[in-house]
Structure formats: C-alpha cells, structure tokens
Short mmCIF file of C-alpha atoms in Angstrom, two decimals:
data_model
loop_
_atom_site.label_atom_id
_atom_site.label_comp_id
_atom_site.label_asym_id
_atom_site.label_seq_id
_atom_site.Cartn_x
_atom_site.Cartn_y
_atom_site.Cartn_z
CA MET A 1 121.29 113.36 62.17
CA ALA A 2 123.12 113.32 58.98
CA GLN A 3 125.24 116.69 58.04
CA TYR A 4 125.63 117.27 54.19
CA GLN A 5 129.09 118.73 53.77
CA GLU A 6 129.44 120.71 50.52
CA THR A 7 132.82 119.29 48.56
CA ALA A 8 135.13 121.17 46.09
CA PRO A 9 134.26 120.66 42.55
CA THR A 10 136.29 117.32 40.99
CA LYS A 11 138.79 118.33 38.65
CA THR A 12 138.74 115.47 35.83
CA LEU A 13 140.95 114.88 32.24
CA PRO A 14 138.72 115.14 29.48
CA LEU A 15 137.89 112.13 26.71
CA PRO A 16 140.16 111.54 23.93
CA ALA A 17 138.44 113.39 20.86
CA ALA A 18 138.18 109.58 19.47
CA ILE A 19 135.86 108.43 22.83
CA ALA A 20 133.98 111.94 23.25
CA ASN A 21 132.95 111.77 19.43
CA ARG A 22 131.19 108.11 19.89
CA GLY A 23 128.18 109.18 22.26
CA VAL A 24 125.21 107.88 23.17
CA ALA A 25 124.62 104.53 21.57
CA ALA A 26 121.03 104.80 19.98
CA THR A 27 118.21 101.88 20.05
CA GLU A 28 116.67 100.94 16.47
CA LEU A 29 113.30 99.81 16.82
CA ARG A 30 112.17 96.59 14.76
CA PRO A 31 108.52 94.81 14.73
CA TRP A 32 110.48 91.87 16.66
CA GLY A 33 112.10 94.01 19.40
CA SER A 34 115.08 96.24 19.13
CA PHE A 35 119.02 96.59 19.25
CA THR A 36 121.38 98.67 20.08
CA ILE A 37 124.73 98.56 18.38
CA LEU A 38 127.51 99.67 21.04
CA GLU A 39 130.40 99.58 19.69
CA GLU A 40 131.80 99.18 16.17
CA GLY A 41 135.03 99.01 14.67
CA ARG A 42 137.37 97.90 11.82
CA GLY A 43 135.70 94.68 11.09
CA TYR A 44 134.08 93.88 14.14
CA LYS A 45 130.22 95.61 15.55
CA ILE A 46 128.65 94.62 19.35
CA LYS A 47 125.14 94.94 19.18
CA ARG A 48 122.54 94.63 22.45
CA ILE A 49 119.74 92.56 20.94
CA GLU A 50 115.93 92.13 22.41
CA VAL A 51 113.29 90.27 21.28
CA LYS A 52 109.88 90.26 22.67
CA PRO A 53 108.05 87.26 23.32
CA GLY A 54 106.83 84.83 20.90
CA HIS A 55 108.67 86.85 18.13
CA ARG A 56 111.34 86.14 15.93
CA LEU A 57 113.10 87.64 13.37
CA SER A 58 113.86 86.41 9.77
CA LEU A 59 115.42 83.68 9.13
CA GLN A 60 118.26 85.07 6.86
CA MET A 61 122.10 85.06 5.50
CA HIS A 62 124.58 87.42 5.53
CA HIS A 63 127.11 87.44 2.96
CA HIS A 64 129.85 89.38 4.14
CA ARG A 65 129.92 88.77 8.21
CA SER A 66 130.06 85.85 10.79
CA GLU A 67 127.96 86.14 14.06
CA HIS A 68 128.72 85.14 17.55
CA TRP A 69 125.35 85.19 20.45
CA ILE A 70 125.52 85.52 23.76
CA VAL A 71 122.15 84.64 25.80
CA VAL A 72 121.72 87.52 28.79
CA SER A 73 118.33 86.84 29.99
CA GLY A 74 115.57 84.81 28.86
CA THR A 75 115.18 81.69 26.07
CA ALA A 76 116.39 81.71 22.57
CA ARG A 77 115.25 78.92 19.41
CA VAL A 78 118.22 79.91 16.79
CA THR A 79 118.17 77.81 13.43
CA CYS A 80 121.63 78.23 12.10
CA GLY A 81 121.47 75.99 8.96
CA ASP A 82 119.66 72.70 9.47
CA GLN A 83 120.30 72.83 13.02
CA GLU A 84 117.53 74.21 15.94
CA ILE A 85 118.74 74.43 19.24
CA LEU A 86 117.49 76.32 22.47
CA LEU A 87 120.06 78.95 24.75
CA GLY A 88 119.67 79.45 28.46
CA ASN A 89 120.55 82.36 30.04
CA ASN A 90 125.00 82.50 30.20
CA GLN A 91 124.75 80.67 26.87
CA SER A 92 126.33 81.26 23.19
CA THR A 93 126.35 79.96 19.53
CA TYR A 94 128.40 80.61 16.55
CA VAL A 95 126.59 81.49 13.53
CA PRO A 96 129.46 81.11 10.34
CA GLN A 97 129.03 84.08 7.22
CA CYS A 98 127.16 82.18 4.09
CA THR A 99 124.96 80.56 7.15
CA SER A 100 120.89 80.88 6.73
CA HIS A 101 119.62 81.43 10.16
CA ARG A 102 117.03 82.88 12.67
CA LEU A 103 116.89 83.97 16.16
CA GLU A 104 113.30 83.22 17.91
CA ASN A 105 111.77 83.72 21.97
CA PRO A 106 109.60 80.98 22.66
CA GLY A 107 109.40 82.41 26.32
CA VAL A 108 107.56 84.97 28.42
CA ILE A 109 109.87 87.84 29.07
CA PRO A 110 112.27 89.56 26.48
CA LEU A 111 114.71 87.62 25.29
CA VAL A 112 118.18 89.83 25.73
CA LEU A 113 121.77 88.91 23.66
CA ILE A 114 124.80 90.28 22.77
CA GLU A 115 125.66 89.81 19.32
CA VAL A 116 129.36 90.31 17.92
CA GLN A 117 129.60 90.17 14.26
CA ASN A 118 133.38 90.03 12.31
CA GLY A 119 133.73 90.61 9.37
CA GLU A 120 134.52 93.06 6.22
CA TYR A 121 131.35 94.82 5.93
CA LEU A 122 128.71 95.16 8.52
CA GLY A 123 126.03 97.14 7.20
CA GLU A 124 122.45 96.49 7.82
CA ASP A 125 121.79 96.29 3.71
CA ASP A 126 123.76 92.61 4.10
CA ILE A 127 120.74 90.82 4.68
CA ILE A 128 118.86 88.52 2.46
CA ARG A 129 115.59 87.27 3.97
CA TYR A 130 114.34 84.12 3.41
CA GLN A 131 111.36 84.14 5.11
CA ASP A 132 109.88 86.89 7.84
CA ASP A 133 106.84 87.29 9.90
CA TYR A 134 107.02 90.80 8.82
CA ALA A 135 106.54 90.90 5.01
CA ARG A 136 110.49 92.44 4.51
CA THR A 137 111.58 89.81 2.39
CA GLU A 138 112.95 90.59 -1.28
CA ASN A 139 110.75 89.48 -4.24
#
C-alpha cells in the first residue's frame, strides 16, 4: 500500500510585476468560433484561433498589420489575394499587410491555428470587411 508523506510548503519567488499583472488570457467568442490573445507586445500580438467546422471568417483586409498563420490541427482553406491554398497540421502561410484574405474550415473537426500579427497598430477595429457570412460588413 502506498504511503502518503506530507511535505513542507515550497518557497517560491514572486513573479515580476510585468508578468504577474497580465492575468489569464481571455477568449472572445465569434459566430465562426473563438480567439484567445496569448501574448501582446509592442508591434506584435499572438492569438490562438479556433474555427468551427464549415465556418469561415470574413473576406477582409488590414491597413496596419501583417499576419502569419500556423495550423495546429484541422484543415485551413486560406484565400490570400487571388490565391487559395489548403493547409494541414504544422503548415503555415503569410498574409501581407493591405492584402485581402479569408480563413475557412472546410473540415469536420475544429481548425486550431496560431496567428502572429506584426504591425504598428493591432486593434480589432483595423478590419475592412468585403464579405461576411454574419452580416458584419460596413456599408
């Protein structure tokens, strides 16, 4: 029979304020799935994006940022400019600033990817939507 041995509490060093104040990353729900901001700093933002099977994000463009997408699981159909490609696990693509693009999950399991944004401004309001399945386009 295994014996339980109580141990003394371990002393830990406090985290630096810059790390301790970040808190837990919040997930934002969207009609197509969700995204979680994993880290953000000057000129970059890293997100985990999950797209439901059969759903897609708007055909969009950003004036102030470029994006790198790395597929973690599932299949991504990516439209970038006038090209369309399929990406699988551990494949990636680059979306240049001021280029129309769309991300779609044509598969039957959730698409999970990591997005790395780079640019001078990374706000969610830097989105020009050209077409959207959820009626979020500007008039």
